[in-house]
mmCIF file of C-alpha atoms in Angstrom:
data_model
loop_
_atom_site.group_PDB
_atom_site.id
_atom_site.type_symbol
_atom_site.label_atom_id
_atom_site.label_comp_id
_atom_site.label_asym_id
_atom_site.label_seq_id
_atom_site.Cartn_x
_atom_site.Cartn_y
_atom_site.Cartn_z
ATOM 1 C CA MET A 1451 15.372 -90.850 -93.548
ATOM 2 C CA LYS A 1452 14.880 -89.084 -90.205
ATOM 3 C CA THR A 1453 14.345 -85.365 -89.827
ATOM 4 C CA ASP A 1454 14.149 -83.065 -86.822
ATOM 5 C CA GLN A 1455 11.758 -80.678 -88.543
ATOM 6 C CA PRO A 1456 8.334 -80.725 -86.792
ATOM 7 C CA VAL A 1457 5.367 -81.805 -88.825
ATOM 8 C CA ASN A 1458 2.126 -79.831 -88.603
ATOM 9 C CA MET A 1459 -0.649 -82.359 -89.192
ATOM 10 C CA LEU A 1460 -3.310 -79.693 -89.638
ATOM 11 C CA ASP A 1461 -1.278 -77.970 -92.355
ATOM 12 C CA GLN A 1462 -0.910 -81.271 -94.190
ATOM 13 C CA SER A 1463 -4.592 -82.087 -93.991
ATOM 14 C CA ILE A 1464 -6.024 -78.784 -95.150
ATOM 15 C CA ASP A 1465 -5.983 -77.737 -98.766
ATOM 16 C CA PRO A 1466 -4.367 -74.274 -98.816
ATOM 17 C CA VAL A 1467 -6.693 -73.065 -101.523
ATOM 18 C CA GLY A 1468 -9.747 -74.391 -99.683
ATOM 19 C CA ALA A 1469 -10.796 -76.835 -102.381
ATOM 20 C CA ASN A 1470 -12.391 -79.081 -99.780
ATOM 21 C CA ASP A 1471 -14.536 -76.133 -98.656
ATOM 22 C CA ARG A 1472 -16.410 -75.927 -101.941
ATOM 23 C CA VAL A 1473 -20.101 -76.699 -102.171
ATOM 24 C CA PRO A 1474 -20.691 -80.098 -103.834
ATOM 25 C CA MET A 1475 -22.440 -80.017 -107.192
ATOM 26 C CA ALA A 1476 -25.479 -81.834 -105.747
ATOM 27 C CA LEU A 1477 -25.965 -79.043 -103.191
ATOM 28 C CA ARG A 1478 -25.556 -76.389 -105.865
ATOM 29 C CA VAL A 1479 -28.325 -78.051 -107.848
ATOM 30 C CA PHE A 1480 -30.373 -78.236 -104.638
ATOM 31 C CA GLY A 1481 -29.742 -74.510 -104.162
ATOM 32 C CA ALA A 1482 -31.054 -73.773 -107.658
ATOM 33 C CA LEU A 1483 -34.203 -75.794 -106.945
ATOM 34 C CA VAL A 1484 -34.691 -73.933 -103.658
ATOM 35 C CA ILE A 1485 -34.458 -70.606 -105.498
ATOM 36 C CA ILE A 1486 -37.003 -71.701 -108.113
ATOM 37 C CA ASN A 1487 -39.390 -73.034 -105.470
ATOM 38 C CA GLY A 1488 -38.982 -69.929 -103.319
ATOM 39 C CA VAL A 1489 -39.573 -67.480 -106.147
ATOM 40 C CA ALA A 1490 -42.602 -69.473 -107.311
ATOM 41 C CA SER A 1491 -43.993 -69.380 -103.759
ATOM 42 C CA ILE A 1492 -43.783 -65.590 -103.420
ATOM 43 C CA PRO A 1493 -47.123 -64.892 -105.201
ATOM 44 C CA LEU A 1494 -48.871 -67.528 -103.056
ATOM 45 C CA GLN A 1495 -47.442 -66.116 -99.843
ATOM 46 C CA ALA A 1496 -48.398 -62.595 -100.910
ATOM 47 C CA PHE A 1497 -51.938 -63.766 -101.709
ATOM 48 C CA ILE A 1498 -52.243 -65.419 -98.269
ATOM 49 C CA ILE A 1499 -51.135 -62.231 -96.526
ATOM 50 C CA VAL A 1500 -53.446 -59.971 -98.543
ATOM 51 C CA ASP A 1501 -56.387 -62.361 -98.164
ATOM 52 C CA SER A 1502 -55.818 -62.548 -94.397
ATOM 53 C CA VAL A 1503 -55.745 -58.758 -94.088
ATOM 54 C CA ILE A 1504 -58.932 -58.395 -96.139
ATOM 55 C CA SER A 1505 -60.681 -61.096 -94.112
ATOM 56 C CA PHE A 1506 -59.691 -59.380 -90.885
ATOM 57 C CA GLN A 1507 -60.868 -55.962 -92.049
ATOM 58 C CA SER A 1508 -64.182 -57.358 -93.321
ATOM 59 C CA GLY A 1509 -64.907 -59.001 -89.973
ATOM 60 C CA GLU A 1510 -64.747 -62.581 -91.235
ATOM 61 C CA MET A 1511 -62.320 -63.402 -88.395
ATOM 62 C CA SER A 1512 -64.469 -61.887 -85.677
ATOM 63 C CA GLY A 1513 -65.287 -65.349 -84.321
ATOM 64 C CA LEU A 1514 -61.622 -66.124 -83.612
ATOM 65 C CA SER A 1515 -59.992 -65.404 -80.275
ATOM 66 C CA ILE A 1516 -57.250 -62.828 -79.830
ATOM 67 C CA VAL A 1517 -54.768 -65.642 -79.231
ATOM 68 C CA SER A 1518 -55.727 -67.327 -82.501
ATOM 69 C CA LEU A 1519 -55.375 -64.070 -84.421
ATOM 70 C CA VAL A 1520 -52.002 -63.236 -82.887
ATOM 71 C CA THR A 1521 -50.739 -66.780 -83.453
ATOM 72 C CA ALA A 1522 -51.801 -66.662 -87.102
ATOM 73 C CA GLY A 1523 -50.101 -63.287 -87.551
ATOM 74 C CA VAL A 1524 -46.853 -64.441 -85.967
ATOM 75 C CA ALA A 1525 -46.945 -67.634 -88.048
ATOM 76 C CA GLY A 1526 -47.335 -65.517 -91.174
ATOM 77 C CA LEU A 1527 -44.300 -63.416 -90.250
ATOM 78 C CA PHE A 1528 -42.143 -66.474 -89.621
ATOM 79 C CA ALA A 1529 -43.378 -68.135 -92.830
ATOM 80 C CA THR A 1530 -42.425 -65.027 -94.815
ATOM 81 C CA ALA A 1531 -39.020 -64.853 -93.124
ATOM 82 C CA SER A 1532 -38.461 -68.555 -93.833
ATOM 83 C CA LEU A 1533 -39.337 -68.048 -97.503
ATOM 84 C CA VAL A 1534 -36.946 -65.119 -97.919
ATOM 85 C CA LEU A 1535 -34.120 -66.858 -96.056
ATOM 86 C CA SER A 1536 -34.617 -70.020 -98.113
ATOM 87 C CA ILE A 1537 -34.155 -68.055 -101.340
ATOM 88 C CA VAL A 1538 -31.015 -66.415 -99.929
ATOM 89 C CA LEU A 1539 -29.715 -69.829 -98.822
ATOM 90 C CA GLY A 1540 -30.335 -71.259 -102.286
ATOM 91 C CA ALA A 1541 -28.477 -68.334 -103.867
ATOM 92 C CA ARG A 1542 -25.494 -68.810 -101.547
ATOM 93 C CA LEU A 1543 -25.364 -72.526 -102.313
ATOM 94 C CA PHE A 1544 -25.658 -71.978 -106.049
ATOM 95 C CA ARG A 1545 -22.889 -69.348 -105.982
ATOM 96 C CA ASN A 1546 -20.605 -71.712 -104.030
ATOM 97 C CA GLN A 1547 -20.530 -69.509 -100.908
ATOM 98 C CA ARG A 1548 -20.405 -72.244 -98.314
ATOM 99 C CA ARG A 1549 -19.592 -70.122 -95.287
ATOM 100 C CA TRP A 1550 -22.442 -67.680 -95.943
ATOM 101 C CA ALA A 1551 -24.776 -70.586 -96.657
ATOM 102 C CA GLY A 1552 -23.850 -72.096 -93.284
ATOM 103 C CA ARG A 1553 -24.694 -68.859 -91.483
ATOM 104 C CA ILE A 1554 -28.052 -68.557 -93.261
ATOM 105 C CA ALA A 1555 -28.815 -72.198 -92.451
ATOM 106 C CA ASN A 1556 -28.159 -71.511 -88.750
ATOM 107 C CA ILE A 1557 -30.657 -68.636 -88.806
ATOM 108 C CA LEU A 1558 -33.145 -70.798 -90.673
ATOM 109 C CA VAL A 1559 -32.962 -73.404 -87.908
ATOM 110 C CA ALA A 1560 -34.103 -70.828 -85.347
ATOM 111 C CA VAL A 1561 -36.864 -69.561 -87.657
ATOM 112 C CA SER A 1562 -37.978 -73.140 -88.370
ATOM 113 C CA VAL A 1563 -38.251 -73.896 -84.639
ATOM 114 C CA ALA A 1564 -40.420 -70.803 -84.119
ATOM 115 C CA LEU A 1565 -42.563 -71.658 -87.153
ATOM 116 C CA LEU A 1566 -42.994 -75.242 -85.922
ATOM 117 C CA LEU A 1567 -44.199 -74.006 -82.529
ATOM 118 C CA THR A 1568 -46.761 -71.654 -84.087
ATOM 119 C CA THR A 1569 -47.904 -74.460 -86.410
ATOM 120 C CA VAL A 1570 -48.473 -76.724 -83.401
ATOM 121 C CA LEU A 1571 -50.520 -73.957 -81.784
ATOM 122 C CA GLN A 1572 -52.672 -73.655 -84.905
ATOM 123 C CA HIS A 1573 -52.981 -77.244 -86.124
ATOM 124 C CA GLY A 1574 -51.710 -79.511 -83.340
ATOM 125 C CA ILE A 1575 -49.121 -82.272 -83.550
ATOM 126 C CA VAL A 1576 -50.978 -84.744 -85.755
ATOM 127 C CA SER A 1577 -51.348 -82.683 -88.931
ATOM 128 C CA TYR A 1578 -49.726 -82.454 -92.348
ATOM 129 C CA ASP A 1579 -48.691 -78.846 -91.658
ATOM 130 C CA THR A 1580 -46.765 -79.876 -88.541
ATOM 131 C CA LEU A 1581 -45.189 -82.805 -90.396
ATOM 132 C CA ALA A 1582 -44.076 -80.495 -93.213
ATOM 133 C CA GLU A 1583 -42.529 -77.999 -90.766
ATOM 134 C CA THR A 1584 -40.799 -80.828 -88.892
ATOM 135 C CA ILE A 1585 -39.243 -82.102 -92.126
ATOM 136 C CA THR A 1586 -38.188 -78.562 -93.041
ATOM 137 C CA LEU A 1587 -36.550 -78.131 -89.627
ATOM 138 C CA ALA A 1588 -34.718 -81.458 -90.001
ATOM 139 C CA VAL A 1589 -33.400 -80.456 -93.448
ATOM 140 C CA ASN A 1590 -32.200 -77.092 -92.113
ATOM 141 C CA VAL A 1591 -30.474 -78.769 -89.151
ATOM 142 C CA VAL A 1592 -28.662 -81.207 -91.476
ATOM 143 C CA LEU A 1593 -27.647 -78.384 -93.801
ATOM 144 C CA SER A 1594 -26.458 -76.271 -90.894
ATOM 145 C CA GLY A 1595 -24.245 -79.079 -89.636
ATOM 146 C CA TYR A 1596 -22.909 -80.026 -93.061
ATOM 147 C CA LEU A 1597 -22.157 -76.458 -94.113
ATOM 148 C CA ASP A 1598 -20.102 -75.753 -90.999
ATOM 149 C CA PRO A 1599 -17.100 -73.698 -92.177
ATOM 150 C CA GLY A 1600 -14.648 -76.094 -90.502
ATOM 151 C CA LEU A 1601 -13.230 -78.583 -92.970
ATOM 152 C CA SER A 1602 -14.099 -82.246 -92.494
ATOM 153 C CA GLU A 1603 -10.482 -83.370 -92.078
ATOM 154 C CA GLU A 1604 -9.840 -80.625 -89.568
ATOM 155 C CA ARG A 1605 -12.907 -81.692 -87.598
ATOM 156 C CA ARG A 1606 -11.689 -85.306 -87.675
ATOM 157 C CA LEU A 1607 -8.342 -84.296 -86.193
ATOM 158 C CA GLN A 1608 -10.078 -82.112 -83.636
ATOM 159 C CA ARG A 1609 -12.175 -85.078 -82.536
ATOM 160 C CA LYS A 1610 -8.998 -87.125 -82.031
ATOM 161 C CA LEU A 1611 -7.450 -84.303 -79.994
ATOM 162 C CA ARG A 1612 -10.672 -83.978 -77.992
ATOM 163 C CA ASP A 1613 -10.627 -87.691 -77.168
ATOM 164 C CA MET A 1614 -7.019 -87.409 -76.006
ATOM 165 C CA ASP A 1615 -7.858 -84.361 -73.882
ATOM 166 C CA GLU A 1616 -10.889 -86.075 -72.358
ATOM 167 C CA ARG A 1617 -8.827 -89.123 -71.400
ATOM 168 C CA ALA A 1618 -6.336 -86.826 -69.676
ATOM 169 C CA ASP A 1619 -9.095 -84.780 -67.998
ATOM 170 C CA ALA A 1620 -10.776 -87.951 -66.748
ATOM 171 C CA GLN A 1621 -7.520 -89.013 -65.120
ATOM 172 C CA LYS A 1622 -7.147 -85.568 -63.505
ATOM 173 C CA GLY A 1623 -10.789 -85.510 -62.344
ATOM 174 C CA VAL A 1624 -11.642 -82.260 -64.189
ATOM 175 C CA LEU A 1625 -13.669 -83.745 -67.048
ATOM 176 C CA GLY A 1626 -16.570 -81.472 -68.022
ATOM 177 C CA ARG A 1627 -15.139 -78.297 -66.483
ATOM 178 C CA ASP A 1628 -14.843 -75.087 -68.523
ATOM 179 C CA LYS A 1629 -11.142 -74.890 -69.357
ATOM 180 C CA SER A 1630 -11.357 -71.238 -70.405
ATOM 181 C CA GLY A 1631 -12.249 -70.254 -66.851
ATOM 182 C CA ALA A 1632 -15.152 -68.130 -68.091
ATOM 183 C CA GLY A 1633 -17.694 -70.500 -66.555
ATOM 184 C CA TYR A 1634 -17.843 -73.415 -64.169
ATOM 185 C CA ILE A 1635 -19.017 -76.112 -66.557
ATOM 186 C CA ALA A 1636 -18.499 -76.729 -70.273
ATOM 187 C CA LEU A 1637 -21.822 -76.002 -71.992
ATOM 188 C CA ASN A 1638 -21.694 -78.926 -74.409
ATOM 189 C CA PHE A 1639 -24.462 -81.337 -75.381
ATOM 190 C CA PHE A 1640 -23.204 -84.059 -73.044
ATOM 191 C CA ASN A 1641 -23.294 -81.917 -69.910
ATOM 192 C CA LEU A 1642 -26.561 -80.149 -70.750
ATOM 193 C CA PHE A 1643 -28.348 -83.404 -71.580
ATOM 194 C CA TRP A 1644 -27.451 -85.025 -68.268
ATOM 195 C CA ILE A 1645 -28.324 -81.817 -66.420
ATOM 196 C CA PHE A 1646 -31.721 -82.037 -68.107
ATOM 197 C CA VAL A 1647 -32.192 -85.692 -67.094
ATOM 198 C CA ILE A 1648 -31.052 -85.226 -63.493
ATOM 199 C CA CYS A 1649 -33.218 -82.121 -63.028
ATOM 200 C CA CYS A 1650 -36.198 -83.949 -64.582
ATOM 201 C CA VAL A 1651 -35.948 -86.677 -61.951
ATOM 202 C CA GLY A 1652 -34.922 -84.435 -59.052
ATOM 203 C CA GLY A 1653 -37.637 -81.884 -59.783
ATOM 204 C CA LEU A 1654 -40.291 -84.588 -59.946
ATOM 205 C CA ILE A 1655 -39.193 -85.974 -56.564
ATOM 206 C CA ILE A 1656 -39.301 -82.504 -54.978
ATOM 207 C CA GLU A 1657 -42.727 -81.711 -56.436
ATOM 208 C CA THR A 1658 -44.150 -85.094 -55.388
ATOM 209 C CA VAL A 1659 -42.886 -84.667 -51.808
ATOM 210 C CA TYR A 1660 -44.153 -81.068 -51.716
ATOM 211 C CA HIS A 1661 -47.624 -82.151 -52.854
ATOM 212 C CA PHE A 1662 -47.681 -84.983 -50.296
ATOM 213 C CA ILE A 1663 -46.758 -82.646 -47.415
ATOM 214 C CA VAL A 1664 -48.997 -79.712 -48.370
ATOM 215 C CA PHE A 1665 -52.057 -81.478 -49.793
ATOM 216 C CA GLY A 1666 -51.693 -85.000 -48.415
ATOM 217 C CA GLY A 1667 -51.702 -88.201 -50.449
ATOM 218 C CA TYR A 1668 -49.707 -89.264 -53.479
ATOM 219 C CA GLN A 1669 -50.320 -87.804 -56.919
ATOM 220 C CA ASP A 1670 -48.454 -88.751 -60.097
ATOM 221 C CA ARG A 1671 -46.759 -85.497 -61.149
ATOM 222 C CA ALA A 1672 -44.818 -86.928 -64.120
ATOM 223 C CA GLY A 1673 -44.752 -84.897 -67.309
ATOM 224 C CA LEU A 1674 -43.905 -87.624 -69.828
ATOM 225 C CA LEU A 1675 -45.585 -90.878 -70.807
ATOM 226 C CA PHE A 1676 -42.750 -93.061 -69.565
ATOM 227 C CA GLY A 1677 -40.363 -92.738 -66.668
ATOM 228 C CA PRO A 1678 -40.041 -90.480 -63.612
ATOM 229 C CA PHE A 1679 -39.459 -87.295 -65.583
ATOM 230 C CA SER A 1680 -40.819 -83.768 -65.285
ATOM 231 C CA PRO A 1681 -39.384 -81.896 -68.299
ATOM 232 C CA ILE A 1682 -40.243 -78.426 -66.961
ATOM 233 C CA TYR A 1683 -37.630 -78.925 -64.238
ATOM 234 C CA GLY A 1684 -35.184 -80.434 -66.710
ATOM 235 C CA ILE A 1685 -35.381 -77.515 -69.119
ATOM 236 C CA GLY A 1686 -35.502 -75.042 -66.236
ATOM 237 C CA GLY A 1687 -32.333 -76.529 -64.760
ATOM 238 C CA ALA A 1688 -30.565 -76.348 -68.126
ATOM 239 C CA LEU A 1689 -31.647 -72.708 -68.623
ATOM 240 C CA VAL A 1690 -30.476 -71.702 -65.140
ATOM 241 C CA THR A 1691 -27.144 -73.458 -65.720
ATOM 242 C CA ILE A 1692 -26.620 -71.669 -69.041
ATOM 243 C CA ALA A 1693 -27.618 -68.286 -67.605
ATOM 244 C CA LEU A 1694 -25.493 -68.532 -64.447
ATOM 245 C CA ASN A 1695 -22.519 -70.532 -65.708
ATOM 246 C CA ARG A 1696 -20.347 -67.439 -66.014
ATOM 247 C CA PHE A 1697 -21.640 -66.067 -62.717
ATOM 248 C CA TYR A 1698 -21.303 -69.124 -60.506
ATOM 249 C CA ARG A 1699 -19.094 -67.044 -58.186
ATOM 250 C CA ALA A 1700 -21.567 -64.143 -58.163
ATOM 251 C CA ARG A 1701 -23.234 -62.978 -54.959
ATOM 252 C CA VAL A 1702 -25.997 -65.120 -53.535
ATOM 253 C CA VAL A 1703 -28.656 -62.500 -54.260
ATOM 254 C CA VAL A 1704 -27.703 -62.400 -57.963
ATOM 255 C CA VAL A 1705 -27.949 -66.174 -58.352
ATOM 256 C CA PHE A 1706 -31.245 -66.198 -56.450
ATOM 257 C CA VAL A 1707 -32.898 -63.397 -58.468
ATOM 258 C CA VAL A 1708 -31.780 -64.728 -61.872
ATOM 259 C CA SER A 1709 -33.023 -68.234 -60.996
ATOM 260 C CA ALA A 1710 -36.358 -66.861 -59.779
ATOM 261 C CA VAL A 1711 -36.927 -64.776 -62.926
ATOM 262 C CA ILE A 1712 -35.915 -67.549 -65.338
ATOM 263 C CA GLY A 1713 -37.972 -70.172 -63.487
ATOM 264 C CA GLY A 1714 -41.057 -67.967 -63.266
ATOM 265 C CA ALA A 1715 -40.863 -66.862 -66.909
ATOM 266 C CA PHE A 1716 -40.387 -70.420 -68.149
ATOM 267 C CA GLU A 1717 -43.230 -71.708 -65.951
ATOM 268 C CA PHE A 1718 -45.503 -68.991 -67.380
ATOM 269 C CA PHE A 1719 -44.562 -69.845 -70.987
ATOM 270 C CA VAL A 1720 -45.083 -73.617 -70.543
ATOM 271 C CA SER A 1721 -48.480 -73.055 -68.930
ATOM 272 C CA TRP A 1722 -49.535 -70.704 -71.723
ATOM 273 C CA PHE A 1723 -48.268 -72.957 -74.517
ATOM 274 C CA MET A 1724 -49.904 -76.111 -73.142
ATOM 275 C CA GLU A 1725 -53.252 -74.356 -72.785
ATOM 276 C CA VAL A 1726 -53.189 -72.647 -76.174
ATOM 277 C CA ALA A 1727 -51.873 -75.695 -78.065
ATOM 278 C CA PHE A 1728 -53.773 -78.513 -76.343
ATOM 279 C CA GLY A 1729 -56.287 -76.887 -74.005
ATOM 280 C CA VAL A 1730 -54.327 -78.387 -71.086
ATOM 281 C CA THR A 1731 -54.217 -76.743 -67.673
ATOM 282 C CA ALA A 1732 -51.321 -78.292 -65.795
ATOM 283 C CA TRP A 1733 -51.487 -75.885 -62.840
ATOM 284 C CA ASP A 1734 -53.549 -72.875 -61.833
ATOM 285 C CA TYR A 1735 -52.358 -70.366 -59.250
ATOM 286 C CA SER A 1736 -55.346 -68.046 -59.620
ATOM 287 C CA GLY A 1737 -56.236 -66.396 -56.322
ATOM 288 C CA THR A 1738 -52.744 -66.794 -54.849
ATOM 289 C CA PHE A 1739 -50.605 -63.840 -53.778
ATOM 290 C CA LEU A 1740 -49.049 -61.898 -56.671
ATOM 291 C CA ASN A 1741 -49.961 -64.482 -59.309
ATOM 292 C CA ILE A 1742 -49.522 -63.679 -63.002
ATOM 293 C CA ASP A 1743 -52.607 -64.862 -64.888
ATOM 294 C CA GLY A 1744 -52.637 -67.933 -62.672
ATOM 295 C CA ARG A 1745 -49.567 -69.327 -64.470
ATOM 296 C CA THR A 1746 -46.924 -68.430 -61.911
ATOM 297 C CA ASN A 1747 -46.795 -66.503 -58.657
ATOM 298 C CA LEU A 1748 -44.398 -65.011 -56.148
ATOM 299 C CA GLN A 1749 -44.259 -68.143 -54.001
ATOM 300 C CA PHE A 1750 -43.127 -70.426 -56.806
ATOM 301 C CA MET A 1751 -40.749 -67.839 -58.232
ATOM 302 C CA LEU A 1752 -39.093 -67.727 -54.813
ATOM 303 C CA MET A 1753 -38.955 -71.523 -54.843
ATOM 304 C CA TRP A 1754 -37.289 -71.396 -58.275
ATOM 305 C CA GLY A 1755 -34.776 -68.946 -56.804
ATOM 306 C CA VAL A 1756 -33.971 -71.266 -53.896
ATOM 307 C CA LEU A 1757 -33.692 -74.294 -56.176
ATOM 308 C CA GLY A 1758 -31.418 -72.378 -58.550
ATOM 309 C CA LEU A 1759 -29.222 -71.266 -55.667
ATOM 310 C CA PHE A 1760 -28.842 -74.795 -54.320
ATOM 311 C CA TRP A 1761 -28.291 -76.123 -57.828
ATOM 312 C CA VAL A 1762 -25.527 -73.722 -58.848
ATOM 313 C CA ARG A 1763 -23.708 -73.572 -55.513
ATOM 314 C CA LEU A 1764 -24.087 -77.090 -54.155
ATOM 315 C CA LEU A 1765 -25.545 -79.618 -56.584
ATOM 316 C CA LEU A 1766 -23.870 -78.747 -59.902
ATOM 317 C CA PRO A 1767 -20.375 -79.833 -58.754
ATOM 318 C CA ARG A 1768 -21.859 -83.087 -57.412
ATOM 319 C CA MET A 1769 -23.689 -83.619 -60.703
ATOM 320 C CA LEU A 1770 -20.444 -83.192 -62.608
ATOM 321 C CA GLU A 1771 -18.775 -85.765 -60.408
ATOM 322 C CA LEU A 1772 -21.697 -88.147 -60.933
ATOM 323 C CA VAL A 1773 -21.803 -88.009 -64.744
ATOM 324 C CA ASN A 1774 -18.018 -88.198 -64.921
ATOM 325 C CA ARG A 1775 -18.305 -91.704 -63.493
ATOM 326 C CA ILE A 1776 -19.462 -92.719 -66.960
ATOM 327 C CA PRO A 1777 -16.337 -94.187 -68.647
ATOM 328 C CA TRP A 1778 -14.937 -91.581 -70.995
ATOM 329 C CA ASN A 1779 -14.995 -93.938 -74.013
ATOM 330 C CA TRP A 1780 -18.706 -94.643 -73.417
ATOM 331 C CA ARG A 1781 -19.766 -91.052 -72.946
ATOM 332 C CA TYR A 1782 -21.054 -90.204 -76.411
ATOM 333 C CA SER A 1783 -22.497 -93.558 -77.443
ATOM 334 C CA LEU A 1784 -24.382 -93.904 -74.152
ATOM 335 C CA THR A 1785 -25.577 -90.302 -74.285
ATOM 336 C CA THR A 1786 -26.743 -90.701 -77.881
ATOM 337 C CA VAL A 1787 -28.849 -93.751 -77.003
ATOM 338 C CA PHE A 1788 -30.448 -92.105 -73.969
ATOM 339 C CA ALA A 1789 -31.013 -88.842 -75.871
ATOM 340 C CA ALA A 1790 -32.802 -90.740 -78.662
ATOM 341 C CA LEU A 1791 -35.019 -92.509 -76.108
ATOM 342 C CA MET A 1792 -35.797 -89.216 -74.339
ATOM 343 C CA LEU A 1793 -36.591 -87.510 -77.650
ATOM 344 C CA ALA A 1794 -38.954 -90.351 -78.573
ATOM 345 C CA ASN A 1795 -40.586 -90.115 -75.134
ATOM 346 C CA CYS A 1796 -41.116 -86.359 -75.484
ATOM 347 C CA GLY A 1797 -42.428 -86.660 -79.041
ATOM 348 C CA LEU A 1798 -44.852 -89.466 -78.208
ATOM 349 C CA THR A 1799 -46.064 -87.504 -75.175
ATOM 350 C CA LEU A 1800 -46.942 -84.489 -77.320
ATOM 351 C CA ILE A 1801 -48.642 -86.713 -79.902
ATOM 352 C CA SER A 1802 -50.694 -88.465 -77.221
ATOM 353 C CA LEU A 1803 -51.750 -85.093 -75.780
ATOM 354 C CA ASP A 1804 -52.813 -83.985 -79.248
ATOM 355 C CA CYS A 1805 -54.869 -87.156 -79.754
ATOM 356 C CA TRP A 1806 -56.418 -86.690 -76.306
ATOM 357 C CA TYR A 1807 -57.386 -83.174 -77.344
ATOM 358 C CA GLY A 1808 -58.777 -84.501 -80.638
ATOM 359 C CA ARG A 1809 -60.976 -87.091 -78.929
ATOM 360 C CA LEU A 1810 -62.524 -84.463 -76.647
ATOM 361 C CA ALA A 1811 -62.853 -81.906 -79.449
ATOM 362 C CA GLY A 1812 -64.391 -84.430 -81.855
ATOM 363 C CA THR A 1813 -61.634 -84.036 -84.447
ATOM 364 C CA ASN A 1814 -60.014 -87.427 -83.810
ATOM 365 C CA HIS A 1815 -61.711 -89.788 -86.286
ATOM 366 C CA ASP A 1816 -59.448 -92.806 -85.665
ATOM 367 C CA GLU A 1817 -58.355 -92.759 -89.311
ATOM 368 C CA THR A 1818 -54.586 -92.356 -89.297
ATOM 369 C CA PHE A 1819 -52.108 -94.850 -87.876
ATOM 370 C CA ILE A 1820 -51.037 -92.364 -85.192
ATOM 371 C CA GLU A 1821 -54.629 -91.786 -84.072
ATOM 372 C CA GLN A 1822 -55.348 -95.510 -83.972
ATOM 373 C CA PHE A 1823 -52.165 -96.215 -82.017
ATOM 374 C CA CYS A 1824 -52.790 -93.490 -79.421
ATOM 375 C CA ASN A 1825 -56.495 -94.302 -79.117
ATOM 376 C CA GLN A 1826 -55.622 -97.910 -78.411
ATOM 377 C CA HIS A 1827 -52.663 -97.476 -76.054
ATOM 378 C CA PHE A 1828 -53.174 -93.997 -74.586
ATOM 379 C CA ASP A 1829 -56.923 -93.564 -74.266
ATOM 380 C CA ASP A 1830 -58.668 -90.994 -72.048
ATOM 381 C CA GLU A 1831 -58.522 -93.185 -68.944
ATOM 382 C CA PHE A 1832 -54.795 -93.810 -69.359
ATOM 383 C CA MET A 1833 -54.079 -90.097 -69.882
ATOM 384 C CA LYS A 1834 -56.092 -89.093 -66.796
ATOM 385 C CA ASN A 1835 -54.253 -91.607 -64.630
ATOM 386 C CA ARG A 1836 -50.832 -90.738 -66.028
ATOM 387 C CA PHE A 1837 -51.214 -86.954 -65.951
ATOM 388 C CA GLN A 1838 -53.187 -86.628 -62.744
ATOM 389 C CA SER A 1839 -52.372 -82.951 -62.248
ATOM 390 C CA MET A 1840 -53.649 -81.985 -65.720
ATOM 391 C CA SER A 1841 -57.116 -81.094 -66.945
ATOM 392 C CA ILE A 1842 -57.988 -80.560 -70.583
ATOM 393 C CA ASP A 1843 -60.653 -78.381 -72.202
ATOM 394 C CA PRO A 1844 -60.549 -78.020 -76.026
ATOM 395 C CA ALA A 1845 -62.370 -74.677 -75.758
ATOM 396 C CA ASN A 1846 -59.201 -73.125 -74.256
ATOM 397 C CA ALA A 1847 -57.018 -74.042 -77.257
ATOM 398 C CA ALA A 1848 -56.293 -71.578 -80.058
ATOM 399 C CA ARG A 1849 -57.527 -74.162 -82.577
ATOM 400 C CA SER A 1850 -61.063 -73.706 -81.236
#
């Protein structure tokens, strides 16, 4: 029997009482276990804090550097915050408050990232502490995604609508643009990942040519173990795109200044983190005009400003045209494969740097599988040839 009454597919797929939005029993049990574990860990965390304060006041930490002390203090704050948030998350799960649990899980992801970074600064990549924090971060990311307040059926229908929209956008030649008009480009994972990749390659080419012209001769300026990639330019390009997406029509001076500040600040942070975590000095601008602790200077901040200006005004539209040549039905599968390979490349690079540090510091005893693998395939000679612009001194790391 035919009817002219329109059918709302979303209304049919969503339970009006929100039964599908309930927390599964397994997660409620998990929440109870998280509460028990968190409460049991409070005395231990309190003891660690009190013992650290007493040790500091008694002078037992006098041999540690300021960086080591500050890193330990910040790590303690994040560990405490993670403990408290975990208990709250467990309570929300146990009480069947899925939406609140999702929000807490999102905050926990950010805290876990910060805690992982401070753990790397203290213990390096190849350590049980770093492994534990990595697993914790992975669990929080999975929980955050699963506890999203959108219902699964609604998300399935939204994916179908998105595929239909993308097919239409591809035919119109506007795929990847921000439909709201608030910004130039849609800030989704697909666009940001390919911005990262293109800027990694483009930045490496620019830096290699610059070094050849200014200093003469070729030097390998790559930042990863495999491929022509310099991740500082990739992340810098993504940050500039995010910051200026809504202001792509802004005056030239605004785009230039924002790019210069973001590029300089990020360059400073990467230099500091690499030195404190691994004792690595990737560049040193000491003695140059208006340098900041030798980690960045006015000249390179101006270069970041020029690059950002060219990127936002000239290159970003061309980049969008380039990545849109990828067939729309291949976009996500192809991006997923390349993202997994890039993630593995970045992870193995950090691990190899940590093993390089361990060999020079005398803490690499060739006992674990990771140490044996890196010592065999990425020994000191390989690392020096691959990262020709880097020097490493374990005494500069916070772990010393």
